[in-house]
Amino acid sequence: MTRPATGGGGQRLLVRYPRAGRREALHRHQMLRVRGRSIAWVPPLLLLLGISVVDAVTPGDFRIISWIVLVPGIAAALCGAWGTAVFGVLSLLAYAIVDSAWPDEFRAGLPDFILVALGGLLATAACVVRIRGEEHLLRMRGIAETIRRTVLRPLPAEWGGLSHAGVYLAADTDARVGGDFYDIQPGPHGTRVLVGDVQGKGLGAVEAAAALLGTFREAGYHEPDLATVAERMAVRIRRHQDHVAALGRSDNDRFATALLLGFPQDAADTVDVVNFGHDPPLIAGPRGVRTLPTTGGLPLGLGDLVPPGVPTLPPVRRFPFAADETLLITTDGVTEARAPDGAFYPLTVEVTRALTADPRTAHPGRLVALVRDGVLRHSRGHLADDTTVMALRRL
């Protein structure tokens, strides 16, 4: 996400809980490197030498040379296809040399030789399958990364008169992007911010998020009234539902919770908020932590549930927002993160405690890192839903 919150503690958490992070998966053989050079060949070579030496120095009634069939199997997990094939051949040669050095009554003979040869062939085939699977996974991750950068575009650290920081953790780390969405759109009528969460998972959720973001980027720039931007988004999600239904798909009832924010140019100490059924944002600063009372609006896509004659759009509400305060927005991946005992993450309590101990925690980068690390610790890295944390402050 925009300007990912970093820090030593946070990086250690992402390493400790890799399911919750977005680290690139490395090839297993790439993990065995010293000064940039691969040493993946060392473990199978040591195993080959060790089995050969032990078999040569032990009594004749303790023959373990047949264990050498393990060497190509270890190589298949760590090395490339050619390396695995080489270890298969070396295993056969070592078997033949060591076994022929014993008297006839102690030799393992042809059956174990065939076993070692067959093990080398199967290990090489397994290695080829493994490498193809890794290449396919990398291609899929490349596609997912392209989708992520298209839907969740990178944003400058200071953009539209706002200093901001954020982090996005996908529950499905292979997909890299899910139903959470966000963007900042500066324009002639002030800066607009959108943070939301599409119901459900998978490509259908990504499609709905992309549709809403496209509308927000255009309407947020051109429309002078924030209520009109909200209306355009409500119309867009209905059009998307109709399109999905016309395709015969069963996920045409997707909806999205969202927070639409406006930072007007003529009122520098305020923020306008339209809440489509989203968790209300927090404001943290020298005067403490407060929750903006913005609940009550229906999510985008559920306007048909409103009786005729009743307004379907939530109102635009204006709140004071000082220059020394930070606006914190999270998706339900934060508020619904559970500990092993089932307890939810106490967002407001944790932010209040941190600001009481150190008022500098209200800085956007520190605040996002605090919430990210707190959620990972609280849930032990097992995120049940996509998690987005975003903090904004006026420059």
PDB file of C-alpha atoms in Angstrom, residues 49-312:
ATOM      1  CA  LEU A  49      30.082 -39.043   1.603  1.00  0.00           C
ATOM      2  CA  GLY A  50      28.766 -39.825   5.050  1.00  0.00           C
ATOM      3  CA  ILE A  51      26.884 -42.952   3.969  1.00  0.00           C
ATOM      4  CA  SER A  52      29.851 -44.184   1.921  1.00  0.00           C
ATOM      5  CA  VAL A  53      32.352 -43.665   4.746  1.00  0.00           C
ATOM      6  CA  VAL A  54      30.151 -45.205   7.422  1.00  0.00           C
ATOM      7  CA  ASP A  55      29.437 -48.232   5.242  1.00  0.00           C
ATOM      8  CA  ALA A  56      33.149 -48.670   4.524  1.00  0.00           C
ATOM      9  CA  VAL A  57      34.322 -48.545   8.160  1.00  0.00           C
ATOM     10  CA  THR A  58      31.558 -50.558   9.842  1.00  0.00           C
ATOM     11  CA  PRO A  59      31.445 -54.377  10.093  1.00  0.00           C
ATOM     12  CA  GLY A  60      30.016 -56.445   7.275  1.00  0.00           C
ATOM     13  CA  ASP A  61      26.820 -57.211   9.166  1.00  0.00           C
ATOM     14  CA  PHE A  62      25.960 -53.495   9.221  1.00  0.00           C
ATOM     15  CA  ARG A  63      25.641 -52.446   5.574  1.00  0.00           C
ATOM     16  CA  ILE A  64      23.968 -49.080   4.938  1.00  0.00           C
ATOM     17  CA  ILE A  65      25.136 -48.392   1.391  1.00  0.00           C
ATOM     18  CA  SER A  66      21.549 -48.858   0.195  1.00  0.00           C
ATOM     19  CA  TRP A  67      20.663 -45.691   2.117  1.00  0.00           C
ATOM     20  CA  ILE A  68      22.477 -43.799  -0.614  1.00  0.00           C
ATOM     21  CA  VAL A  69      19.165 -43.801  -2.465  1.00  0.00           C
ATOM     22  CA  LEU A  70      18.258 -40.868  -0.168  1.00  0.00           C
ATOM     23  CA  VAL A  71      20.879 -38.631  -1.792  1.00  0.00           C
ATOM     24  CA  PRO A  72      19.019 -37.938  -5.083  1.00  0.00           C
ATOM     25  CA  GLY A  73      15.823 -37.373  -3.078  1.00  0.00           C
ATOM     26  CA  ILE A  74      17.494 -34.679  -0.970  1.00  0.00           C
ATOM     27  CA  ALA A  75      18.998 -33.140  -4.111  1.00  0.00           C
ATOM     28  CA  ALA A  76      15.559 -33.047  -5.753  1.00  0.00           C
ATOM     29  CA  ALA A  77      14.281 -30.852  -2.928  1.00  0.00           C
ATOM     30  CA  LEU A  78      17.228 -28.426  -3.004  1.00  0.00           C
ATOM     31  CA  CYS A  79      18.937 -28.465  -6.410  1.00  0.00           C
ATOM     32  CA  GLY A  80      17.953 -28.127 -10.035  1.00  0.00           C
ATOM     33  CA  ALA A  81      17.114 -30.969 -12.406  1.00  0.00           C
ATOM     34  CA  TRP A  82      20.674 -31.306 -13.724  1.00  0.00           C
ATOM     35  CA  GLY A  83      22.109 -31.232 -10.212  1.00  0.00           C
ATOM     36  CA  THR A  84      19.699 -33.945  -9.135  1.00  0.00           C
ATOM     37  CA  ALA A  85      20.658 -36.075 -12.142  1.00  0.00           C
ATOM     38  CA  VAL A  86      24.358 -35.643 -11.309  1.00  0.00           C
ATOM     39  CA  PHE A  87      23.756 -36.800  -7.748  1.00  0.00           C
ATOM     40  CA  GLY A  88      21.808 -39.770  -9.096  1.00  0.00           C
ATOM     41  CA  VAL A  89      24.845 -40.800 -11.170  1.00  0.00           C
ATOM     42  CA  LEU A  90      27.259 -40.156  -8.277  1.00  0.00           C
ATOM     43  CA  SER A  91      25.103 -42.293  -6.019  1.00  0.00           C
ATOM     44  CA  LEU A  92      25.288 -45.173  -8.484  1.00  0.00           C
ATOM     45  CA  LEU A  93      29.083 -44.847  -8.796  1.00  0.00           C
ATOM     46  CA  ALA A  94      29.546 -44.631  -5.029  1.00  0.00           C
ATOM     47  CA  TYR A  95      27.323 -47.663  -4.538  1.00  0.00           C
ATOM     48  CA  ALA A  96      29.260 -49.696  -7.102  1.00  0.00           C
ATOM     49  CA  ILE A  97      32.672 -48.739  -5.677  1.00  0.00           C
ATOM     50  CA  VAL A  98      31.844 -49.220  -1.999  1.00  0.00           C
ATOM     51  CA  ASP A  99      29.834 -52.400  -2.494  1.00  0.00           C
ATOM     52  CA  SER A 100      32.473 -54.047  -4.705  1.00  0.00           C
ATOM     53  CA  ALA A 101      35.106 -53.509  -1.995  1.00  0.00           C
ATOM     54  CA  TRP A 102      33.386 -56.038   0.275  1.00  0.00           C
ATOM     55  CA  PRO A 103      33.681 -59.801   0.015  1.00  0.00           C
ATOM     56  CA  ASP A 104      30.930 -61.577  -1.871  1.00  0.00           C
ATOM     57  CA  GLU A 105      29.085 -62.724   1.234  1.00  0.00           C
ATOM     58  CA  PHE A 106      28.638 -59.118   2.445  1.00  0.00           C
ATOM     59  CA  ARG A 107      27.722 -57.413  -0.841  1.00  0.00           C
ATOM     60  CA  ALA A 108      24.260 -55.855  -1.243  1.00  0.00           C
ATOM     61  CA  GLY A 109      24.321 -56.818  -4.902  1.00  0.00           C
ATOM     62  CA  LEU A 110      22.236 -56.071  -7.972  1.00  0.00           C
ATOM     63  CA  PRO A 111      18.784 -55.583  -6.342  1.00  0.00           C
ATOM     64  CA  ASP A 112      19.933 -52.583  -4.287  1.00  0.00           C
ATOM     65  CA  PHE A 113      21.850 -51.232  -7.286  1.00  0.00           C
ATOM     66  CA  ILE A 114      18.583 -51.229  -9.230  1.00  0.00           C
ATOM     67  CA  LEU A 115      16.900 -49.535  -6.259  1.00  0.00           C
ATOM     68  CA  VAL A 116      19.499 -46.735  -6.245  1.00  0.00           C
ATOM     69  CA  ALA A 117      19.206 -46.293 -10.029  1.00  0.00           C
ATOM     70  CA  LEU A 118      15.409 -46.159  -9.844  1.00  0.00           C
ATOM     71  CA  GLY A 119      15.586 -43.708  -6.949  1.00  0.00           C
ATOM     72  CA  GLY A 120      17.793 -41.380  -8.990  1.00  0.00           C
ATOM     73  CA  LEU A 121      15.410 -41.451 -11.960  1.00  0.00           C
ATOM     74  CA  LEU A 122      12.354 -40.797  -9.809  1.00  0.00           C
ATOM     75  CA  ALA A 123      14.121 -38.005  -7.916  1.00  0.00           C
ATOM     76  CA  THR A 124      15.082 -36.289 -11.162  1.00  0.00           C
ATOM     77  CA  ALA A 125      11.505 -36.516 -12.433  1.00  0.00           C
ATOM     78  CA  ALA A 126      10.198 -35.161  -9.133  1.00  0.00           C
ATOM     79  CA  CYS A 127      12.673 -32.276  -9.343  1.00  0.00           C
ATOM     80  CA  VAL A 128      11.417 -31.364 -12.824  1.00  0.00           C
ATOM     81  CA  VAL A 129       7.838 -31.354 -11.542  1.00  0.00           C
ATOM     82  CA  ARG A 130       8.884 -29.216  -8.567  1.00  0.00           C
ATOM     83  CA  ILE A 131      10.632 -26.635 -10.741  1.00  0.00           C
ATOM     84  CA  ARG A 132       7.675 -26.386 -13.105  1.00  0.00           C
ATOM     85  CA  GLY A 133       5.394 -25.862 -10.141  1.00  0.00           C
ATOM     86  CA  GLU A 134       7.640 -23.103  -8.808  1.00  0.00           C
ATOM     87  CA  GLU A 135       7.744 -21.415 -12.208  1.00  0.00           C
ATOM     88  CA  HIS A 136       3.950 -21.583 -12.438  1.00  0.00           C
ATOM     89  CA  LEU A 137       3.633 -20.116  -8.937  1.00  0.00           C
ATOM     90  CA  LEU A 138       5.989 -17.267  -9.802  1.00  0.00           C
ATOM     91  CA  ARG A 139       4.006 -16.512 -12.960  1.00  0.00           C
ATOM     92  CA  MET A 140       0.773 -16.461 -10.947  1.00  0.00           C
ATOM     93  CA  ARG A 141       2.341 -14.163  -8.391  1.00  0.00           C
ATOM     94  CA  GLY A 142       3.548 -11.902 -11.142  1.00  0.00           C
ATOM     95  CA  ILE A 143       0.008 -11.693 -12.498  1.00  0.00           C
ATOM     96  CA  ALA A 144      -1.348 -11.075  -8.998  1.00  0.00           C
ATOM     97  CA  GLU A 145       1.223  -8.327  -8.448  1.00  0.00           C
ATOM     98  CA  THR A 146       0.186  -6.675 -11.722  1.00  0.00           C
ATOM     99  CA  ILE A 147      -3.460  -6.801 -10.634  1.00  0.00           C
ATOM    100  CA  ARG A 148      -2.551  -5.374  -7.241  1.00  0.00           C
ATOM    101  CA  ARG A 149      -0.656  -2.440  -8.729  1.00  0.00           C
ATOM    102  CA  THR A 150      -3.507  -1.792 -11.150  1.00  0.00           C
ATOM    103  CA  VAL A 151      -6.293  -1.909  -8.585  1.00  0.00           C
ATOM    104  CA  LEU A 152      -4.334  -0.584  -5.599  1.00  0.00           C
ATOM    105  CA  ARG A 153      -2.058   1.857  -7.361  1.00  0.00           C
ATOM    106  CA  PRO A 154       1.085   3.113  -5.596  1.00  0.00           C
ATOM    107  CA  LEU A 155       0.683   6.578  -4.105  1.00  0.00           C
ATOM    108  CA  PRO A 156       3.285   9.251  -3.325  1.00  0.00           C
ATOM    109  CA  ALA A 157       4.191   9.640   0.337  1.00  0.00           C
ATOM    110  CA  GLU A 158       2.752  13.161   0.357  1.00  0.00           C
ATOM    111  CA  TRP A 159      -0.200  13.486  -1.957  1.00  0.00           C
ATOM    112  CA  GLY A 160      -3.027  15.967  -2.261  1.00  0.00           C
ATOM    113  CA  GLY A 161      -1.992  17.966   0.770  1.00  0.00           C
ATOM    114  CA  LEU A 162      -1.975  14.864   2.967  1.00  0.00           C
ATOM    115  CA  SER A 163       0.783  12.967   4.707  1.00  0.00           C
ATOM    116  CA  HIS A 164      -0.287   9.362   4.843  1.00  0.00           C
ATOM    117  CA  ALA A 165       0.912   5.873   5.624  1.00  0.00           C
ATOM    118  CA  GLY A 166      -0.734   2.521   5.328  1.00  0.00           C
ATOM    119  CA  VAL A 167      -0.399  -1.207   5.087  1.00  0.00           C
ATOM    120  CA  TYR A 168      -2.426  -3.858   3.316  1.00  0.00           C
ATOM    121  CA  LEU A 169      -2.241  -7.510   4.361  1.00  0.00           C
ATOM    122  CA  ALA A 170      -4.106  -9.993   2.195  1.00  0.00           C
ATOM    123  CA  ALA A 171      -5.580 -12.991   3.999  1.00  0.00           C
ATOM    124  CA  ASP A 172      -4.717 -15.049   0.882  1.00  0.00           C
ATOM    125  CA  THR A 173      -1.001 -14.331   0.503  1.00  0.00           C
ATOM    126  CA  ASP A 174      -0.840 -16.054  -2.881  1.00  0.00           C
ATOM    127  CA  ALA A 175      -3.591 -13.844  -4.275  1.00  0.00           C
ATOM    128  CA  ARG A 176      -1.816 -10.708  -2.980  1.00  0.00           C
ATOM    129  CA  VAL A 177      -4.981  -8.672  -3.408  1.00  0.00           C
ATOM    130  CA  GLY A 178      -8.534  -9.183  -2.222  1.00  0.00           C
ATOM    131  CA  GLY A 179     -11.662  -7.210  -1.504  1.00  0.00           C
ATOM    132  CA  ASP A 180     -10.127  -4.274   0.376  1.00  0.00           C
ATOM    133  CA  PHE A 181      -9.588  -1.130  -1.674  1.00  0.00           C
ATOM    134  CA  TYR A 182      -8.329   2.398  -1.104  1.00  0.00           C
ATOM    135  CA  ASP A 183      -7.156   5.466  -2.985  1.00  0.00           C
ATOM    136  CA  ILE A 184      -6.420   9.174  -2.666  1.00  0.00           C
ATOM    137  CA  GLN A 185      -7.586  11.506  -5.418  1.00  0.00           C
ATOM    138  CA  PRO A 186      -6.545  15.172  -5.400  1.00  0.00           C
ATOM    139  CA  GLY A 187      -8.593  17.511  -7.541  1.00  0.00           C
ATOM    140  CA  PRO A 188      -9.773  21.076  -8.080  1.00  0.00           C
ATOM    141  CA  HIS A 189     -12.439  20.633  -5.370  1.00  0.00           C
ATOM    142  CA  GLY A 190     -10.120  19.290  -2.680  1.00  0.00           C
ATOM    143  CA  THR A 191      -8.653  15.891  -1.946  1.00  0.00           C
ATOM    144  CA  ARG A 192     -10.913  12.851  -1.683  1.00  0.00           C
ATOM    145  CA  VAL A 193     -10.030   9.560   0.004  1.00  0.00           C
ATOM    146  CA  LEU A 194     -11.778   6.211  -0.361  1.00  0.00           C
ATOM    147  CA  VAL A 195     -11.282   3.138   1.823  1.00  0.00           C
ATOM    148  CA  GLY A 196     -13.585   0.136   1.583  1.00  0.00           C
ATOM    149  CA  ASP A 197     -14.129  -3.584   1.718  1.00  0.00           C
ATOM    150  CA  VAL A 198     -16.062  -5.684  -0.800  1.00  0.00           C
ATOM    151  CA  GLN A 199     -18.069  -8.557   0.641  1.00  0.00           C
ATOM    152  CA  GLY A 200     -16.584 -11.944  -0.186  1.00  0.00           C
ATOM    153  CA  LYS A 201     -13.270 -12.995  -1.682  1.00  0.00           C
ATOM    154  CA  GLY A 202     -11.802 -14.040  -4.996  1.00  0.00           C
ATOM    155  CA  LEU A 203     -11.756 -12.410  -8.413  1.00  0.00           C
ATOM    156  CA  GLY A 204     -15.381 -11.290  -8.061  1.00  0.00           C
ATOM    157  CA  ALA A 205     -14.428  -9.109  -5.095  1.00  0.00           C
ATOM    158  CA  VAL A 206     -11.453  -7.703  -7.010  1.00  0.00           C
ATOM    159  CA  GLU A 207     -13.702  -6.852  -9.982  1.00  0.00           C
ATOM    160  CA  ALA A 208     -16.156  -4.983  -7.754  1.00  0.00           C
ATOM    161  CA  ALA A 209     -13.326  -3.109  -6.032  1.00  0.00           C
ATOM    162  CA  ALA A 210     -11.846  -2.119  -9.410  1.00  0.00           C
ATOM    163  CA  ALA A 211     -15.224  -0.841 -10.605  1.00  0.00           C
ATOM    164  CA  LEU A 212     -15.669   1.344  -7.523  1.00  0.00           C
ATOM    165  CA  LEU A 213     -12.123   2.658  -7.640  1.00  0.00           C
ATOM    166  CA  GLY A 214     -12.431   3.617 -11.306  1.00  0.00           C
ATOM    167  CA  THR A 215     -15.571   5.615 -10.614  1.00  0.00           C
ATOM    168  CA  PHE A 216     -14.047   7.244  -7.541  1.00  0.00           C
ATOM    169  CA  ARG A 217     -10.950   8.379  -9.424  1.00  0.00           C
ATOM    170  CA  GLU A 218     -13.016  10.142 -12.062  1.00  0.00           C
ATOM    171  CA  ALA A 219     -15.888  11.472  -9.967  1.00  0.00           C
ATOM    172  CA  GLY A 220     -13.604  12.397  -7.079  1.00  0.00           C
ATOM    173  CA  TYR A 221     -11.646  14.651  -9.395  1.00  0.00           C
ATOM    174  CA  HIS A 222     -14.457  16.254 -11.405  1.00  0.00           C
ATOM    175  CA  GLU A 223     -17.446  16.512  -9.062  1.00  0.00           C
ATOM    176  CA  PRO A 224     -17.546  19.573  -6.775  1.00  0.00           C
ATOM    177  CA  ASP A 225     -19.995  17.953  -4.327  1.00  0.00           C
ATOM    178  CA  LEU A 226     -18.948  14.945  -2.251  1.00  0.00           C
ATOM    179  CA  ALA A 227     -22.555  13.729  -2.194  1.00  0.00           C
ATOM    180  CA  THR A 228     -22.478  13.480  -5.982  1.00  0.00           C
ATOM    181  CA  VAL A 229     -19.329  11.362  -5.779  1.00  0.00           C
ATOM    182  CA  ALA A 230     -21.150   9.064  -3.363  1.00  0.00           C
ATOM    183  CA  GLU A 231     -24.139   8.849  -5.700  1.00  0.00           C
ATOM    184  CA  ARG A 232     -21.934   8.011  -8.676  1.00  0.00           C
ATOM    185  CA  MET A 233     -20.376   5.160  -6.713  1.00  0.00           C
ATOM    186  CA  ALA A 234     -23.777   3.814  -5.673  1.00  0.00           C
ATOM    187  CA  VAL A 235     -24.893   3.816  -9.299  1.00  0.00           C
ATOM    188  CA  ARG A 236     -21.670   2.108 -10.364  1.00  0.00           C
ATOM    189  CA  ILE A 237     -22.048  -0.803  -7.983  1.00  0.00           C
ATOM    190  CA  ARG A 238     -25.629  -1.351  -9.187  1.00  0.00           C
ATOM    191  CA  ARG A 239     -24.445  -1.361 -12.799  1.00  0.00           C
ATOM    192  CA  HIS A 240     -21.735  -3.840 -11.862  1.00  0.00           C
ATOM    193  CA  GLN A 241     -24.302  -6.097 -10.190  1.00  0.00           C
ATOM    194  CA  ASP A 242     -26.496  -5.995 -13.304  1.00  0.00           C
ATOM    195  CA  HIS A 243     -23.539  -6.849 -15.515  1.00  0.00           C
ATOM    196  CA  VAL A 244     -22.551  -9.812 -13.369  1.00  0.00           C
ATOM    197  CA  ALA A 245     -26.153 -11.044 -13.303  1.00  0.00           C
ATOM    198  CA  ALA A 246     -26.371 -10.787 -17.108  1.00  0.00           C
ATOM    199  CA  LEU A 247     -23.312 -13.025 -17.341  1.00  0.00           C
ATOM    200  CA  GLY A 248     -25.191 -15.664 -15.386  1.00  0.00           C
ATOM    201  CA  ARG A 249     -22.862 -15.591 -12.404  1.00  0.00           C
ATOM    202  CA  SER A 250     -24.131 -16.198  -8.901  1.00  0.00           C
ATOM    203  CA  ASP A 251     -22.116 -13.433  -7.209  1.00  0.00           C
ATOM    204  CA  ASN A 252     -24.256 -10.566  -8.492  1.00  0.00           C
ATOM    205  CA  ASP A 253     -25.302  -9.607  -4.962  1.00  0.00           C
ATOM    206  CA  ARG A 254     -21.912  -8.373  -3.790  1.00  0.00           C
ATOM    207  CA  PHE A 255     -21.900  -5.209  -1.711  1.00  0.00           C
ATOM    208  CA  ALA A 256     -19.165  -3.043  -0.260  1.00  0.00           C
ATOM    209  CA  THR A 257     -18.715  -1.075   2.917  1.00  0.00           C
ATOM    210  CA  ALA A 258     -16.766   2.123   2.356  1.00  0.00           C
ATOM    211  CA  LEU A 259     -15.671   5.422   3.832  1.00  0.00           C
ATOM    212  CA  LEU A 260     -15.627   8.372   1.448  1.00  0.00           C
ATOM    213  CA  LEU A 261     -13.694  11.334   2.822  1.00  0.00           C
ATOM    214  CA  GLY A 262     -13.373  14.859   1.548  1.00  0.00           C
ATOM    215  CA  PHE A 263     -10.783  17.424   2.607  1.00  0.00           C
ATOM    216  CA  PRO A 264     -12.257  20.714   1.352  1.00  0.00           C
ATOM    217  CA  GLN A 265      -9.950  23.538   0.396  1.00  0.00           C
ATOM    218  CA  ASP A 266     -12.175  26.196   1.966  1.00  0.00           C
ATOM    219  CA  ALA A 267     -12.213  24.535   5.422  1.00  0.00           C
ATOM    220  CA  ALA A 268      -8.711  23.382   6.270  1.00  0.00           C
ATOM    221  CA  ASP A 269      -9.585  22.249   9.790  1.00  0.00           C
ATOM    222  CA  THR A 270     -12.445  19.895   8.851  1.00  0.00           C
ATOM    223  CA  VAL A 271     -13.103  16.583   7.120  1.00  0.00           C
ATOM    224  CA  ASP A 272     -16.284  15.501   5.320  1.00  0.00           C
ATOM    225  CA  VAL A 273     -17.320  11.885   5.749  1.00  0.00           C
ATOM    226  CA  VAL A 274     -19.804   9.651   3.943  1.00  0.00           C
ATOM    227  CA  ASN A 275     -20.070   6.264   5.633  1.00  0.00           C
ATOM    228  CA  PHE A 276     -21.450   3.335   3.624  1.00  0.00           C
ATOM    229  CA  GLY A 277     -21.778   0.914   6.540  1.00  0.00           C
ATOM    230  CA  HIS A 278     -18.044   0.916   7.291  1.00  0.00           C
ATOM    231  CA  ASP A 279     -16.317   0.885  10.663  1.00  0.00           C
ATOM    232  CA  PRO A 280     -16.166   4.530  11.789  1.00  0.00           C
ATOM    233  CA  PRO A 281     -12.712   6.126  11.674  1.00  0.00           C
ATOM    234  CA  LEU A 282     -10.709   7.258  14.687  1.00  0.00           C
ATOM    235  CA  ILE A 283      -9.034  10.618  15.190  1.00  0.00           C
ATOM    236  CA  ALA A 284      -5.893  10.519  17.324  1.00  0.00           C
ATOM    237  CA  GLY A 285      -3.975  13.537  18.539  1.00  0.00           C
ATOM    238  CA  PRO A 286      -2.871  15.600  21.513  1.00  0.00           C
ATOM    239  CA  ARG A 287      -6.454  15.737  22.790  1.00  0.00           C
ATOM    240  CA  GLY A 288      -6.792  11.972  22.892  1.00  0.00           C
ATOM    241  CA  VAL A 289      -8.627   9.464  20.719  1.00  0.00           C
ATOM    242  CA  ARG A 290     -12.188   9.851  19.534  1.00  0.00           C
ATOM    243  CA  THR A 291     -14.443   7.921  17.205  1.00  0.00           C
ATOM    244  CA  LEU A 292     -16.319   9.835  14.537  1.00  0.00           C
ATOM    245  CA  PRO A 293     -20.057   9.059  14.902  1.00  0.00           C
ATOM    246  CA  THR A 294     -20.689   8.170  11.271  1.00  0.00           C
ATOM    247  CA  THR A 295     -22.496   4.830  11.472  1.00  0.00           C
ATOM    248  CA  GLY A 296     -25.912   4.141   9.971  1.00  0.00           C
ATOM    249  CA  GLY A 297     -25.432   4.222   6.201  1.00  0.00           C
ATOM    250  CA  LEU A 298     -26.166   1.175   4.063  1.00  0.00           C
ATOM    251  CA  PRO A 299     -23.271  -0.474   2.232  1.00  0.00           C
ATOM    252  CA  LEU A 300     -22.870   0.201  -1.461  1.00  0.00           C
ATOM    253  CA  GLY A 301     -25.023  -2.214  -3.417  1.00  0.00           C
ATOM    254  CA  LEU A 302     -27.776  -2.630  -0.833  1.00  0.00           C
ATOM    255  CA  GLY A 303     -29.849   0.399  -1.799  1.00  0.00           C
ATOM    256  CA  ASP A 304     -32.680  -1.844  -2.997  1.00  0.00           C
ATOM    257  CA  LEU A 305     -33.397  -2.745   0.621  1.00  0.00           C
ATOM    258  CA  VAL A 306     -34.584   0.787   1.352  1.00  0.00           C
ATOM    259  CA  PRO A 307     -38.349   1.364   1.042  1.00  0.00           C
ATOM    260  CA  PRO A 308     -39.495   3.708  -1.752  1.00  0.00           C
ATOM    261  CA  GLY A 309     -39.311   7.360  -0.810  1.00  0.00           C
ATOM    262  CA  VAL A 310     -36.549   6.855   1.776  1.00  0.00           C
ATOM    263  CA  PRO A 311     -33.082   8.258   0.910  1.00  0.00           C
ATOM    264  CA  THR A 312     -30.690   5.482  -0.031  1.00  0.00           C
TER     265      THR A 312
END
